[in-house]
Coordinates of C-alpha atoms in Angstrom, one line a residue:
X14 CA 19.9 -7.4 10.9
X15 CA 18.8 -11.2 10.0
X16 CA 17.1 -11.9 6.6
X17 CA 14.3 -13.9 6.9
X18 CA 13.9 -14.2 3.6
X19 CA 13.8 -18.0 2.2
X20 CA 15.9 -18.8 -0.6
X21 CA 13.9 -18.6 -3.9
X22 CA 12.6 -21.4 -5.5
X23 CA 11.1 -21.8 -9.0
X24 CA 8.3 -20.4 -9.2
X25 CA 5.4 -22.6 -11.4
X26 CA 3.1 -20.0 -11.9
X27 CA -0.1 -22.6 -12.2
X28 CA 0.5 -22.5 -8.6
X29 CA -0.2 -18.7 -8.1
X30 CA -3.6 -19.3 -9.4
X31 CA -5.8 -19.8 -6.2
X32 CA -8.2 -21.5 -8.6
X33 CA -5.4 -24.5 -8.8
X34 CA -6.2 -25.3 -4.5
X35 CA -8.7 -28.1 -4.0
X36 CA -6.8 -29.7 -0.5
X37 CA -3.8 -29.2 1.4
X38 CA -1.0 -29.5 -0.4
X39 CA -2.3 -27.4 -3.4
X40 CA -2.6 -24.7 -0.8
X41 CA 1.1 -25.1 0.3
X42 CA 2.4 -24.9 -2.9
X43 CA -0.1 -21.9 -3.6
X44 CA 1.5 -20.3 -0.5
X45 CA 4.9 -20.7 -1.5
X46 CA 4.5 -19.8 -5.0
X47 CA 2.7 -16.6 -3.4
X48 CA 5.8 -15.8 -1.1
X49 CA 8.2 -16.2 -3.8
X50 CA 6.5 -13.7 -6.0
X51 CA 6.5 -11.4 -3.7
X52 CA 10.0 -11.8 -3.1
X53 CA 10.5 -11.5 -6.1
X54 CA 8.6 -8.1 -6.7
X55 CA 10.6 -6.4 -3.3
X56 CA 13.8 -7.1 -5.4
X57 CA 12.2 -5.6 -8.5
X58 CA 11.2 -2.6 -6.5
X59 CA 14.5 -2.1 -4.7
X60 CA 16.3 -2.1 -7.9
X61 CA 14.3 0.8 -10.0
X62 CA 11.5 2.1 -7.2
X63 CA 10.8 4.8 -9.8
X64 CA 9.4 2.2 -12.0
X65 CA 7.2 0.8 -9.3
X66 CA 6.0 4.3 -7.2
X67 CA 2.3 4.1 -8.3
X68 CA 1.9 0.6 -8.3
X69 CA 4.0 -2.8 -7.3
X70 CA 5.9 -5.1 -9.2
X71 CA 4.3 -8.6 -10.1
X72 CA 0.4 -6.7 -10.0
X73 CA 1.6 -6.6 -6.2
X74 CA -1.4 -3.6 -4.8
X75 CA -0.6 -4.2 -1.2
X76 CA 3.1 -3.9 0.1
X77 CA 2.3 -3.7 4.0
X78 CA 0.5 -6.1 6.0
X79 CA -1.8 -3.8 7.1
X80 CA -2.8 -2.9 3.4
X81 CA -3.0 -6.6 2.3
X82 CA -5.2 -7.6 4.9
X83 CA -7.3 -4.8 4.4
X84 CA -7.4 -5.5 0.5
X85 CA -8.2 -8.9 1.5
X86 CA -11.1 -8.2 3.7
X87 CA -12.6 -5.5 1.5
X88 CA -12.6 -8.3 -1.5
X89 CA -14.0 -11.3 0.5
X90 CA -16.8 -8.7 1.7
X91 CA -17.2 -8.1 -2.1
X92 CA -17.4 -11.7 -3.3
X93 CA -20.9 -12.4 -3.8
X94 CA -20.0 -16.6 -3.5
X95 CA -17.3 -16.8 -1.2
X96 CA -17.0 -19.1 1.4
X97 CA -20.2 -22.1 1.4
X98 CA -22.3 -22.6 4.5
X99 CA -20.1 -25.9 5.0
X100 CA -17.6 -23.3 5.6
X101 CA -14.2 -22.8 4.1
X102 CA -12.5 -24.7 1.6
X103 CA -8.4 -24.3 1.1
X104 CA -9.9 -22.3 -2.1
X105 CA -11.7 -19.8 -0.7
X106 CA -8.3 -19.1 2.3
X107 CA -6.1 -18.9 -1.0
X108 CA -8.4 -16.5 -3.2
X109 CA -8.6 -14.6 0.5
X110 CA -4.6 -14.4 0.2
X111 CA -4.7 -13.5 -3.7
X112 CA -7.1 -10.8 -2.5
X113 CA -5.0 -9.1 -0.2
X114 CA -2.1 -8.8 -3.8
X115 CA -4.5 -7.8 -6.2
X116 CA -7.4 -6.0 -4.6
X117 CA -7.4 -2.2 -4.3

């Protein structure tokens, strides 16, 4: 089987914070700071998945895809000021994304 997996970069953790993204190119970097920590926390969890059984490494909630987006819809739908009626900013897709880690 073929890794997918991107070589790691450093990881600036200002750019995990979805309050960082105001355009573009803060959402990129948000994006690939978020892939890289979750990366990160697979390799945690494969190395001691005791450790990690009721929760994920790197305050990651949401291991499948299925969970994540879930997680992310339930916390958009519980955001009282999400999104404007202009529509969506690169801010609100990257608290969406942070969501779907964090939300339970």
């Amino acid at each position: 089987m073929t890794s997918n997996v991107r070589p790691q970069k450093k990881m600036a953790t200002n750019f995990l914070n979805p309050d960082s993204v105001s355009d573009r190119e803060s959402f990129i970097l948000f994006l690939d700071a978020l892939v890289a920590d979750r990366q990160q926390a697979e390799a945690l969890e494969r190395s001691n998945p005791k450790m990690y059984s009721l929760g994920g490494a790197n305050d990651w909630q949401n291991s499948s895809i299925s969970a994540f987006l879930e997680c992310a819809l339930a916390g958009a739908e519980a955001q009282d000021k999400w999104g404007t009626s202009s529509g969506l900013s690169w801010q609100d897709l990257a608290v969406f994304l942070f969501l779907g880690k964090i939300y339970e």
